[in-house]
PDB file of N, CA and C in Angstrom:
ATOM      1  N   ILE A   1      67.150  58.460 167.471  1.00  0.00           N
ATOM      2  CA  ILE A   1      68.478  58.523 168.056  1.00  0.00           C
ATOM      3  C   ILE A   1      68.670  57.367 169.035  1.00  0.00           C
ATOM      4  N   ARG A   2      67.634  57.048 169.801  1.00  0.00           N
ATOM      5  CA  ARG A   2      67.723  55.895 170.715  1.00  0.00           C
ATOM      6  C   ARG A   2      68.040  54.606 169.982  1.00  0.00           C
ATOM      7  N   ASN A   3      67.520  54.480 168.772  1.00  0.00           N
ATOM      8  CA  ASN A   3      67.715  53.267 167.982  1.00  0.00           C
ATOM      9  C   ASN A   3      68.902  53.380 167.031  1.00  0.00           C
ATOM     10  N   SER A   4      69.701  54.437 167.183  1.00  0.00           N
ATOM     11  CA  SER A   4      70.873  54.683 166.335  1.00  0.00           C
ATOM     12  C   SER A   4      70.527  54.741 164.848  1.00  0.00           C
ATOM     13  N   GLU A   5      69.327  55.244 164.553  1.00  0.00           N
ATOM     14  CA  GLU A   5      68.924  55.418 163.158  1.00  0.00           C
ATOM     15  C   GLU A   5      69.413  56.768 162.649  1.00  0.00           C
ATOM     16  N   ASN A   6      69.535  56.885 161.325  1.00  0.00           N
ATOM     17  CA  ASN A   6      69.926  58.156 160.736  1.00  0.00           C
ATOM     18  C   ASN A   6      68.886  59.228 161.045  1.00  0.00           C
ATOM     19  N   ILE A   7      69.353  60.441 161.221  1.00  0.00           N
ATOM     20  CA  ILE A   7      68.485  61.568 161.542  1.00  0.00           C
ATOM     21  C   ILE A   7      68.514  62.548 160.376  1.00  0.00           C
ATOM     22  N   GLU A   8      67.364  62.784 159.760  1.00  0.00           N
ATOM     23  CA  GLU A   8      67.258  63.753 158.671  1.00  0.00           C
ATOM     24  C   GLU A   8      66.947  65.123 159.245  1.00  0.00           C
ATOM     25  N   ILE A   9      67.739  66.119 158.840  1.00  0.00           N
ATOM     26  CA  ILE A   9      67.486  67.478 159.315  1.00  0.00           C
ATOM     27  C   ILE A   9      67.479  68.453 158.137  1.00  0.00           C
ATOM     28  N   TYR A  10      66.831  69.562 158.347  1.00  0.00           N
ATOM     29  CA  TYR A  10      66.757  70.651 157.392  1.00  0.00           C
ATOM     30  C   TYR A  10      67.332  71.895 158.074  1.00  0.00           C
ATOM     31  N   ASN A  11      67.820  72.806 157.300  1.00  0.00           N
ATOM     32  CA  ASN A  11      68.335  74.075 157.828  1.00  0.00           C
ATOM     33  C   ASN A  11      69.314  73.836 158.991  1.00  0.00           C
ATOM     34  N   PRO A  12      70.387  73.091 158.780  1.00  0.00           N
ATOM     35  CA  PRO A  12      71.277  72.705 159.876  1.00  0.00           C
ATOM     36  C   PRO A  12      71.914  73.873 160.624  1.00  0.00           C
ATOM     37  N   ASN A  13      72.080  74.995 159.959  1.00  0.00           N
ATOM     38  CA  ASN A  13      72.727  76.135 160.608  1.00  0.00           C
ATOM     39  C   ASN A  13      71.747  77.148 161.175  1.00  0.00           C
ATOM     40  N   PHE A  14      70.468  76.825 161.094  1.00  0.00           N
ATOM     41  CA  PHE A  14      69.470  77.736 161.640  1.00  0.00           C
ATOM     42  C   PHE A  14      69.526  77.705 163.164  1.00  0.00           C
ATOM     43  N   LEU A  15      69.365  78.860 163.779  1.00  0.00           N
ATOM     44  CA  LEU A  15      69.400  78.958 165.235  1.00  0.00           C
ATOM     45  C   LEU A  15      68.057  78.564 165.839  1.00  0.00           C
ATOM     46  N   PHE A  16      68.107  77.776 166.882  1.00  0.00           N
ATOM     47  CA  PHE A  16      66.929  77.185 167.508  1.00  0.00           C
ATOM     48  C   PHE A  16      66.907  77.509 169.001  1.00  0.00           C
ATOM     49  N   ASN A  17      65.742  77.854 169.501  1.00  0.00           N
ATOM     50  CA  ASN A  17      65.540  78.025 170.952  1.00  0.00           C
ATOM     51  C   ASN A  17      64.111  77.664 171.349  1.00  0.00           C
ATOM     52  N   ASN A  18      63.446  76.887 170.526  1.00  0.00           N
ATOM     53  CA  ASN A  18      62.034  76.561 170.738  1.00  0.00           C
ATOM     54  C   ASN A  18      61.865  75.429 171.739  1.00  0.00           C
ATOM     55  N   CYS A  19      62.425  75.616 172.906  1.00  0.00           N
ATOM     56  CA  CYS A  19      62.312  74.605 173.950  1.00  0.00           C
ATOM     57  C   CYS A  19      62.306  75.294 175.313  1.00  0.00           C
ATOM     58  N   VAL A  20      61.609  74.673 176.238  1.00  0.00           N
ATOM     59  CA  VAL A  20      61.518  75.174 177.605  1.00  0.00           C
ATOM     60  C   VAL A  20      61.460  73.962 178.522  1.00  0.00           C
ATOM     61  N   HIS A  21      62.216  74.004 179.586  1.00  0.00           N
ATOM     62  CA  HIS A  21      62.137  72.896 180.539  1.00  0.00           C
ATOM     63  C   HIS A  21      60.922  73.112 181.435  1.00  0.00           C
ATOM     64  N   VAL A  22      60.280  72.043 181.826  1.00  0.00           N
ATOM     65  CA  VAL A  22      59.076  72.113 182.654  1.00  0.00           C
ATOM     66  C   VAL A  22      59.350  72.870 183.957  1.00  0.00           C
ATOM     67  N   ASP A  23      60.555  72.772 184.490  1.00  0.00           N
ATOM     68  CA  ASP A  23      60.884  73.510 185.721  1.00  0.00           C
ATOM     69  C   ASP A  23      60.778  75.017 185.517  1.00  0.00           C
ATOM     70  N   ASP A  24      61.170  75.501 184.334  1.00  0.00           N
ATOM     71  CA  ASP A  24      61.067  76.937 184.048  1.00  0.00           C
ATOM     72  C   ASP A  24      59.608  77.387 183.984  1.00  0.00           C
ATOM     73  N   ILE A  25      58.772  76.547 183.403  1.00  0.00           N
ATOM     74  CA  ILE A  25      57.340  76.867 183.330  1.00  0.00           C
ATOM     75  C   ILE A  25      56.746  76.900 184.739  1.00  0.00           C
ATOM     76  N   CYS A  26      57.083  75.919 185.544  1.00  0.00           N
ATOM     77  CA  CYS A  26      56.569  75.867 186.923  1.00  0.00           C
ATOM     78  C   CYS A  26      57.024  77.085 187.723  1.00  0.00           C
ATOM     79  N   THR A  27      58.284  77.463 187.576  1.00  0.00           N
ATOM     80  CA  THR A  27      58.807  78.628 188.285  1.00  0.00           C
ATOM     81  C   THR A  27      58.041  79.887 187.888  1.00  0.00           C
ATOM     82  N   LEU A  28      57.783  80.038 186.600  1.00  0.00           N
ATOM     83  CA  LEU A  28      57.037  81.201 186.132  1.00  0.00           C
ATOM     84  C   LEU A  28      55.601  81.183 186.659  1.00  0.00           C
ATOM     85  N   ILE A  29      54.958  80.042 186.638  1.00  0.00           N
ATOM     86  CA  ILE A  29      53.581  79.945 187.140  1.00  0.00           C
ATOM     87  C   ILE A  29      53.521  80.316 188.620  1.00  0.00           C
ATOM     88  N   ILE A  30      54.455  79.815 189.402  1.00  0.00           N
ATOM     89  CA  ILE A  30      54.492  80.147 190.832  1.00  0.00           C
ATOM     90  C   ILE A  30      54.706  81.642 191.017  1.00  0.00           C
ATOM     91  N   LEU A  31      55.589  82.218 190.238  1.00  0.00           N
ATOM     92  CA  LEU A  31      55.823  83.670 190.307  1.00  0.00           C
ATOM     93  C   LEU A  31      54.545  84.441 190.008  1.00  0.00           C
ATOM     94  N   LEU A  32      53.816  84.022 188.979  1.00  0.00           N
ATOM     95  CA  LEU A  32      52.581  84.706 188.596  1.00  0.00           C
ATOM     96  C   LEU A  32      51.502  84.545 189.665  1.00  0.00           C
ATOM     97  N   ILE A  33      51.424  83.380 190.271  1.00  0.00           N
ATOM     98  CA  ILE A  33      50.449  83.151 191.346  1.00  0.00           C
ATOM     99  C   ILE A  33      50.766  84.043 192.544  1.00  0.00           C
ATOM    100  N   LYS A  34      52.030  84.130 192.896  1.00  0.00           N
ATOM    101  CA  LYS A  34      52.435  84.964 194.040  1.00  0.00           C
ATOM    102  C   LYS A  34      52.135  86.434 193.805  1.00  0.00           C
ATOM    103  N   LYS A  35      52.209  86.871 192.546  1.00  0.00           N
ATOM    104  CA  LYS A  35      51.908  88.264 192.223  1.00  0.00           C
ATOM    105  C   LYS A  35      50.404  88.524 192.196  1.00  0.00           C
ATOM    106  N   LYS A  36      49.623  87.459 192.266  1.00  0.00           N
ATOM    107  CA  LYS A  36      48.164  87.549 192.247  1.00  0.00           C
ATOM    108  C   LYS A  36      47.667  88.394 191.071  1.00  0.00           C
ATOM    109  N   LEU A  37      48.216  88.137 189.915  1.00  0.00           N
ATOM    110  CA  LEU A  37      47.810  88.874 188.727  1.00  0.00           C
ATOM    111  C   LEU A  37      46.423  88.439 188.288  1.00  0.00           C
ATOM    112  N   ASN A  38      45.638  89.386 187.886  1.00  0.00           N
ATOM    113  CA  ASN A  38      44.288  89.116 187.440  1.00  0.00           C
ATOM    114  C   ASN A  38      44.110  89.693 186.041  1.00  0.00           C
ATOM    115  N   ILE A  39      44.911  89.184 185.116  1.00  0.00           N
ATOM    116  CA  ILE A  39      44.859  89.682 183.739  1.00  0.00           C
ATOM    117  C   ILE A  39      44.941  88.507 182.776  1.00  0.00           C
ATOM    118  N   ASN A  40      44.517  88.741 181.560  1.00  0.00           N
ATOM    119  CA  ASN A  40      44.714  87.775 180.483  1.00  0.00           C
ATOM    120  C   ASN A  40      45.895  88.261 179.666  1.00  0.00           C
ATOM    121  N   ASP A  41      46.816  87.384 179.394  1.00  0.00           N
ATOM    122  CA  ASP A  41      48.005  87.784 178.656  1.00  0.00           C
ATOM    123  C   ASP A  41      48.540  86.583 177.886  1.00  0.00           C
ATOM    124  N   SER A  42      49.204  86.849 176.808  1.00  0.00           N
ATOM    125  CA  SER A  42      49.890  85.808 176.041  1.00  0.00           C
ATOM    126  C   SER A  42      51.383  86.007 176.229  1.00  0.00           C
ATOM    127  N   ILE A  43      52.058  84.926 176.564  1.00  0.00           N
ATOM    128  CA  ILE A  43      53.482  85.014 176.850  1.00  0.00           C
ATOM    129  C   ILE A  43      54.218  83.980 176.002  1.00  0.00           C
ATOM    130  N   VAL A  44      55.225  84.433 175.281  1.00  0.00           N
ATOM    131  CA  VAL A  44      56.067  83.532 174.501  1.00  0.00           C
ATOM    132  C   VAL A  44      57.237  83.108 175.383  1.00  0.00           C
ATOM    133  N   LEU A  45      57.425  81.806 175.498  1.00  0.00           N
ATOM    134  CA  LEU A  45      58.532  81.273 176.287  1.00  0.00           C
ATOM    135  C   LEU A  45      59.465  80.482 175.384  1.00  0.00           C
ATOM    136  N   GLY A  46      60.730  80.677 175.573  1.00  0.00           N
ATOM    137  CA  GLY A  46      61.738  79.926 174.838  1.00  0.00           C
ATOM    138  C   GLY A  46      63.035  79.991 175.611  1.00  0.00           C
ATOM    139  N   ALA A  47      63.968  79.178 175.229  1.00  0.00           N
ATOM    140  CA  ALA A  47      65.269  79.154 175.895  1.00  0.00           C
ATOM    141  C   ALA A  47      66.099  80.357 175.445  1.00  0.00           C
ATOM    142  N   LYS A  48      67.130  80.654 176.226  1.00  0.00           N
ATOM    143  CA  LYS A  48      68.059  81.701 175.804  1.00  0.00           C
ATOM    144  C   LYS A  48      69.274  81.043 175.168  1.00  0.00           C
ATOM    145  N   LYS A  49      70.109  81.821 174.541  1.00  0.00           N
ATOM    146  CA  LYS A  49      71.320  81.335 173.871  1.00  0.00           C
ATOM    147  C   LYS A  49      70.979  80.280 172.817  1.00  0.00           C
ATOM    148  N   LYS A  50      70.480  80.744 171.710  1.00  0.00           N
ATOM    149  CA  LYS A  50      70.095  79.865 170.607  1.00  0.00           C
ATOM    150  C   LYS A  50      71.274  78.993 170.171  1.00  0.00           C
ATOM    151  N   MET A  51      70.935  77.834 169.629  1.00  0.00           N
ATOM    152  CA  MET A  51      71.943  76.902 169.103  1.00  0.00           C
ATOM    153  C   MET A  51      71.570  76.507 167.679  1.00  0.00           C
ATOM    154  N   LYS A  52      72.588  76.172 166.897  1.00  0.00           N
ATOM    155  CA  LYS A  52      72.335  75.648 165.563  1.00  0.00           C
ATOM    156  C   LYS A  52      71.676  74.272 165.688  1.00  0.00           C
ATOM    157  N   ILE A  53      70.765  74.000 164.789  1.00  0.00           N
ATOM    158  CA  ILE A  53      70.059  72.715 164.800  1.00  0.00           C
ATOM    159  C   ILE A  53      71.047  71.553 164.736  1.00  0.00           C
ATOM    160  N   ILE A  54      72.044  71.655 163.885  1.00  0.00           N
ATOM    161  CA  ILE A  54      73.014  70.569 163.760  1.00  0.00           C
ATOM    162  C   ILE A  54      73.778  70.352 165.065  1.00  0.00           C
ATOM    163  N   ASP A  55      74.073  71.443 165.788  1.00  0.00           N
ATOM    164  CA  ASP A  55      74.779  71.311 167.063  1.00  0.00           C
ATOM    165  C   ASP A  55      73.903  70.642 168.118  1.00  0.00           C
ATOM    166  N   ILE A  56      72.616  70.921 168.072  1.00  0.00           N
ATOM    167  CA  ILE A  56      71.687  70.281 169.009  1.00  0.00           C
ATOM    168  C   ILE A  56      71.627  68.774 168.746  1.00  0.00           C
ATOM    169  N   ILE A  57      71.500  68.402 167.489  1.00  0.00           N
ATOM    170  CA  ILE A  57      71.428  66.977 167.158  1.00  0.00           C
ATOM    171  C   ILE A  57      72.740  66.282 167.529  1.00  0.00           C
ATOM    172  N   ASN A  58      73.859  66.917 167.242  1.00  0.00           N
ATOM    173  CA  ASN A  58      75.147  66.335 167.639  1.00  0.00           C
ATOM    174  C   ASN A  58      75.256  66.183 169.153  1.00  0.00           C
ATOM    175  N   LEU A  59      74.749  67.160 169.898  1.00  0.00           N
ATOM    176  CA  LEU A  59      74.750  67.083 171.357  1.00  0.00           C
ATOM    177  C   LEU A  59      73.920  65.896 171.841  1.00  0.00           C
ATOM    178  N   ILE A  60      72.747  65.727 171.262  1.00  0.00           N
ATOM    179  CA  ILE A  60      71.881  64.607 171.656  1.00  0.00           C
ATOM    180  C   ILE A  60      72.553  63.270 171.327  1.00  0.00           C
ATOM    181  N   ILE A  61      73.123  63.180 170.146  1.00  0.00           N
ATOM    182  CA  ILE A  61      73.820  61.953 169.759  1.00  0.00           C
ATOM    183  C   ILE A  61      74.954  61.652 170.738  1.00  0.00           C
ATOM    184  N   LYS A  62      75.723  62.667 171.058  1.00  0.00           N
ATOM    185  CA  LYS A  62      76.857  62.480 171.975  1.00  0.00           C
ATOM    186  C   LYS A  62      76.391  62.067 173.370  1.00  0.00           C
ATOM    187  N   LYS A  63      75.411  62.788 173.917  1.00  0.00           N
ATOM    188  CA  LYS A  63      74.953  62.528 175.290  1.00  0.00           C
ATOM    189  C   LYS A  63      74.280  61.165 175.426  1.00  0.00           C
ATOM    190  N   THR A  64      73.647  60.705 174.357  1.00  0.00           N
ATOM    191  CA  THR A  64      72.963  59.407 174.414  1.00  0.00           C
ATOM    192  C   THR A  64      73.857  58.263 173.931  1.00  0.00           C
ATOM    193  N   LYS A  65      75.061  58.606 173.491  1.00  0.00           N
ATOM    194  CA  LYS A  65      76.016  57.610 172.976  1.00  0.00           C
ATOM    195  C   LYS A  65      75.418  56.824 171.811  1.00  0.00           C
ATOM    196  N   SER A  66      74.668  57.540 171.004  1.00  0.00           N
ATOM    197  CA  SER A  66      74.010  56.937 169.846  1.00  0.00           C
ATOM    198  C   SER A  66      75.007  56.752 168.702  1.00  0.00           C
ATOM    199  N   LYS A  67      74.678  55.868 167.813  1.00  0.00           N
ATOM    200  CA  LYS A  67      75.461  55.642 166.592  1.00  0.00           C
ATOM    201  C   LYS A  67      74.792  56.328 165.391  1.00  0.00           C
ATOM    202  N   SER A  68      73.774  57.135 165.660  1.00  0.00           N
ATOM    203  CA  SER A  68      73.046  57.815 164.588  1.00  0.00           C
ATOM    204  C   SER A  68      73.969  58.710 163.780  1.00  0.00           C
ATOM    205  N   LYS A  69      73.643  58.820 162.513  1.00  0.00           N
ATOM    206  CA  LYS A  69      74.344  59.734 161.606  1.00  0.00           C
ATOM    207  C   LYS A  69      73.351  60.795 161.158  1.00  0.00           C
ATOM    208  N   ILE A  70      73.861  61.982 160.938  1.00  0.00           N
ATOM    209  CA  ILE A  70      73.016  63.092 160.486  1.00  0.00           C
ATOM    210  C   ILE A  70      73.004  63.123 158.965  1.00  0.00           C
ATOM    211  N   VAL A  71      71.801  63.209 158.416  1.00  0.00           N
ATOM    212  CA  VAL A  71      71.609  63.349 156.978  1.00  0.00           C
ATOM    213  C   VAL A  71      70.984  64.724 156.753  1.00  0.00           C
ATOM    214  N   ILE A  72      71.736  65.588 156.102  1.00  0.00           N
ATOM    215  CA  ILE A  72      71.231  66.944 155.851  1.00  0.00           C
ATOM    216  C   ILE A  72      70.466  66.929 154.541  1.00  0.00           C
ATOM    217  N   LYS A  73      69.204  67.309 154.624  1.00  0.00           N
ATOM    218  CA  LYS A  73      68.333  67.358 153.458  1.00  0.00           C
ATOM    219  C   LYS A  73      68.402  68.765 152.867  1.00  0.00           C
ATOM    220  N   ASN A  74      68.421  68.844 151.552  1.00  0.00           N
ATOM    221  CA  ASN A  74      68.555  70.136 150.875  1.00  0.00           C
ATOM    222  C   ASN A  74      67.255  70.909 150.767  1.00  0.00           C
ATOM    223  N   LYS A  75      66.162  70.263 151.056  1.00  0.00           N
ATOM    224  CA  LYS A  75      64.863  70.925 150.964  1.00  0.00           C
ATOM    225  C   LYS A  75      64.824  72.099 151.948  1.00  0.00           C
ATOM    226  N   SER A  76      64.512  73.250 151.431  1.00  0.00           N
ATOM    227  CA  SER A  76      64.427  74.432 152.289  1.00  0.00           C
ATOM    228  C   SER A  76      63.047  74.481 152.943  1.00  0.00           C
ATOM    229  N   THR A  77      63.031  74.543 154.238  1.00  0.00           N
ATOM    230  CA  THR A  77      61.776  74.653 154.972  1.00  0.00           C
ATOM    231  C   THR A  77      61.825  75.896 155.834  1.00  0.00           C
ATOM    232  N   ASN A  78      60.678  76.365 156.225  1.00  0.00           N
ATOM    233  CA  ASN A  78      60.625  77.529 157.093  1.00  0.00           C
ATOM    234  C   ASN A  78      61.061  77.152 158.498  1.00  0.00           C
ATOM    235  N   SER A  79      61.865  77.991 159.089  1.00  0.00           N
ATOM    236  CA  SER A  79      62.303  77.805 160.456  1.00  0.00           C
ATOM    237  C   SER A  79      62.124  79.116 161.189  1.00  0.00           C
ATOM    238  N   PHE A  80      62.039  79.025 162.494  1.00  0.00           N
ATOM    239  CA  PHE A  80      61.909  80.243 163.278  1.00  0.00           C
ATOM    240  C   PHE A  80      62.462  80.004 164.670  1.00  0.00           C
ATOM    241  N   SER A  81      62.791  81.079 165.342  1.00  0.00           N
ATOM    242  CA  SER A  81      63.175  80.995 166.743  1.00  0.00           C
ATOM    243  C   SER A  81      62.276  81.957 167.510  1.00  0.00           C
ATOM    244  N   LEU A  82      62.290  81.825 168.807  1.00  0.00           N
ATOM    245  CA  LEU A  82      61.378  82.596 169.645  1.00  0.00           C
ATOM    246  C   LEU A  82      62.062  83.798 170.273  1.00  0.00           C
ATOM    247  N   ILE A  83      61.291  84.842 170.463  1.00  0.00           N
ATOM    248  CA  ILE A  83      61.768  86.025 171.171  1.00  0.00           C
ATOM    249  C   ILE A  83      60.942  86.132 172.445  1.00  0.00           C
ATOM    250  N   ASN A  84      61.595  85.957 173.575  1.00  0.00           N
ATOM    251  CA  ASN A  84      60.869  85.957 174.842  1.00  0.00           C
ATOM    252  C   ASN A  84      61.148  87.199 175.689  1.00  0.00           C
ATOM    253  N   ASN A  85      61.576  88.284 175.050  1.00  0.00           N
ATOM    254  CA  ASN A  85      61.896  89.521 175.774  1.00  0.00           C
ATOM    255  C   ASN A  85      60.735  90.016 176.631  1.00  0.00           C
ATOM    256  N   TYR A  86      59.522  89.897 176.118  1.00  0.00           N
ATOM    257  CA  TYR A  86      58.343  90.360 176.852  1.00  0.00           C
ATOM    258  C   TYR A  86      58.206  89.622 178.189  1.00  0.00           C
ATOM    259  N   ALA A  87      58.331  88.310 178.142  1.00  0.00           N
ATOM    260  CA  ALA A  87      58.207  87.515 179.371  1.00  0.00           C
ATOM    261  C   ALA A  87      59.340  87.814 180.338  1.00  0.00           C
ATOM    262  N   VAL A  88      60.527  88.043 179.804  1.00  0.00           N
ATOM    263  CA  VAL A  88      61.686  88.353 180.653  1.00  0.00           C
ATOM    264  C   VAL A  88      61.491  89.705 181.331  1.00  0.00           C
ATOM    265  N   LYS A  89      61.092  90.704 180.571  1.00  0.00           N
ATOM    266  CA  LYS A  89      60.958  92.058 181.124  1.00  0.00           C
ATOM    267  C   LYS A  89      59.726  92.210 182.014  1.00  0.00           C
ATOM    268  N   LYS A  90      58.579  91.761 181.534  1.00  0.00           N
ATOM    269  CA  LYS A  90      57.339  91.998 182.272  1.00  0.00           C
ATOM    270  C   LYS A  90      57.142  91.037 183.443  1.00  0.00           C
ATOM    271  N   TYR A  91      57.553  89.777 183.263  1.00  0.00           N
ATOM    272  CA  TYR A  91      57.260  88.761 184.275  1.00  0.00           C
ATOM    273  C   TYR A  91      58.500  88.150 184.928  1.00  0.00           C
ATOM    274  N   GLN A  92      59.657  88.734 184.646  1.00  0.00           N
ATOM    275  CA  GLN A  92      60.919  88.249 185.224  1.00  0.00           C
ATOM    276  C   GLN A  92      61.192  86.777 184.896  1.00  0.00           C
ATOM    277  N   TYR A  93      60.729  86.346 183.738  1.00  0.00           N
ATOM    278  CA  TYR A  93      61.002  84.991 183.270  1.00  0.00           C
ATOM    279  C   TYR A  93      62.507  84.837 183.077  1.00  0.00           C
ATOM    280  N   GLN A  94      63.065  83.787 183.630  1.00  0.00           N
ATOM    281  CA  GLN A  94      64.506  83.556 183.529  1.00  0.00           C
ATOM    282  C   GLN A  94      64.764  82.192 182.891  1.00  0.00           C
ATOM    283  N   PRO A  95      64.799  82.163 181.566  1.00  0.00           N
ATOM    284  CA  PRO A  95      64.959  80.889 180.875  1.00  0.00           C
ATOM    285  C   PRO A  95      66.377  80.336 181.002  1.00  0.00           C
ATOM    286  N   GLN A  96      66.462  79.034 180.906  1.00  0.00           N
ATOM    287  CA  GLN A  96      67.750  78.371 180.823  1.00  0.00           C
ATOM    288  C   GLN A  96      68.259  78.479 179.385  1.00  0.00           C
ATOM    289  N   SER A  97      69.513  78.168 179.190  1.00  0.00           N
ATOM    290  CA  SER A  97      70.059  78.148 177.834  1.00  0.00           C
ATOM    291  C   SER A  97      69.478  76.953 177.073  1.00  0.00           C
ATOM    292  N   THR A  98      69.476  77.072 175.765  1.00  0.00           N
ATOM    293  CA  THR A  98      68.999  75.976 174.936  1.00  0.00           C
ATOM    294  C   THR A  98      69.789  74.705 175.231  1.00  0.00           C
ATOM    295  N   LYS A  99      71.100  74.826 175.348  1.00  0.00           N
ATOM    296  CA  LYS A  99      71.930  73.652 175.628  1.00  0.00           C
ATOM    297  C   LYS A  99      71.531  72.998 176.947  1.00  0.00           C
ATOM    298  N   ASN A 100      71.320  73.800 177.970  1.00  0.00           N
ATOM    299  CA  ASN A 100      70.943  73.245 179.265  1.00  0.00           C
ATOM    300  C   ASN A 100      69.578  72.558 179.206  1.00  0.00           C
ATOM    301  N   VAL A 101      68.623  73.153 178.510  1.00  0.00           N
ATOM    302  CA  VAL A 101      67.297  72.541 178.375  1.00  0.00           C
ATOM    303  C   VAL A 101      67.409  71.195 177.662  1.00  0.00           C
ATOM    304  N   ILE A 102      68.186  71.149 176.593  1.00  0.00           N
ATOM    305  CA  ILE A 102      68.351  69.899 175.837  1.00  0.00           C
ATOM    306  C   ILE A 102      69.014  68.838 176.704  1.00  0.00           C
ATOM    307  N   VAL A 103      70.082  69.200 177.406  1.00  0.00           N
ATOM    308  CA  VAL A 103      70.777  68.232 178.260  1.00  0.00           C
ATOM    309  C   VAL A 103      69.856  67.735 179.370  1.00  0.00           C
ATOM    310  N   ARG A 104      69.101  68.628 179.985  1.00  0.00           N
ATOM    311  CA  ARG A 104      68.173  68.204 181.038  1.00  0.00           C
ATOM    312  C   ARG A 104      67.100  67.283 180.481  1.00  0.00           C
ATOM    313  N   PHE A 105      66.604  67.586 179.295  1.00  0.00           N
ATOM    314  CA  PHE A 105      65.608  66.727 178.658  1.00  0.00           C
ATOM    315  C   PHE A 105      66.186  65.326 178.430  1.00  0.00           C
ATOM    316  N   ILE A 106      67.402  65.272 177.940  1.00  0.00           N
ATOM    317  CA  ILE A 106      68.046  63.971 177.712  1.00  0.00           C
ATOM    318  C   ILE A 106      68.168  63.221 179.027  1.00  0.00           C
ATOM    319  N   MET A 107      68.664  63.874 180.053  1.00  0.00           N
ATOM    320  CA  MET A 107      68.875  63.219 181.334  1.00  0.00           C
ATOM    321  C   MET A 107      67.547  62.769 181.943  1.00  0.00           C
ATOM    322  N   ASP A 108      66.495  63.526 181.718  1.00  0.00           N
ATOM    323  CA  ASP A 108      65.171  63.154 182.236  1.00  0.00           C
ATOM    324  C   ASP A 108      64.580  61.958 181.501  1.00  0.00           C
ATOM    325  N   ASN A 109      65.085  61.659 180.316  1.00  0.00           N
ATOM    326  CA  ASN A 109      64.455  60.648 179.477  1.00  0.00           C
ATOM    327  C   ASN A 109      65.325  59.461 179.104  1.00  0.00           C
ATOM    328  N   ILE A 110      66.511  59.354 179.670  1.00  0.00           N
ATOM    329  CA  ILE A 110      67.309  58.159 179.373  1.00  0.00           C
ATOM    330  C   ILE A 110      67.354  57.231 180.565  1.00  0.00           C
TER     331      ILE A 110
END
């Protein structure tokens, strides 16, 4: 996208939330340290308010003022989104929206 090259995507209408901003991870770690938890646990983290893959790519193109074009490939690939209910309920994880995470990532890297 930085080089205004075409972007190939699959499953353009699939909902995506597989992103987390580093600030959200840090906030959760600080919360866990303050609680002085002494357990082993696996926690799935992801953004809230899923977005379509095509909308995410369009957002990135727009925010970076790229000339990239989207090429939708017909090949069906497996896609998935994350469910972070456990982290939200048990550890008070408060994720940002997918759109906000993407915009912050762009702003952090341009």
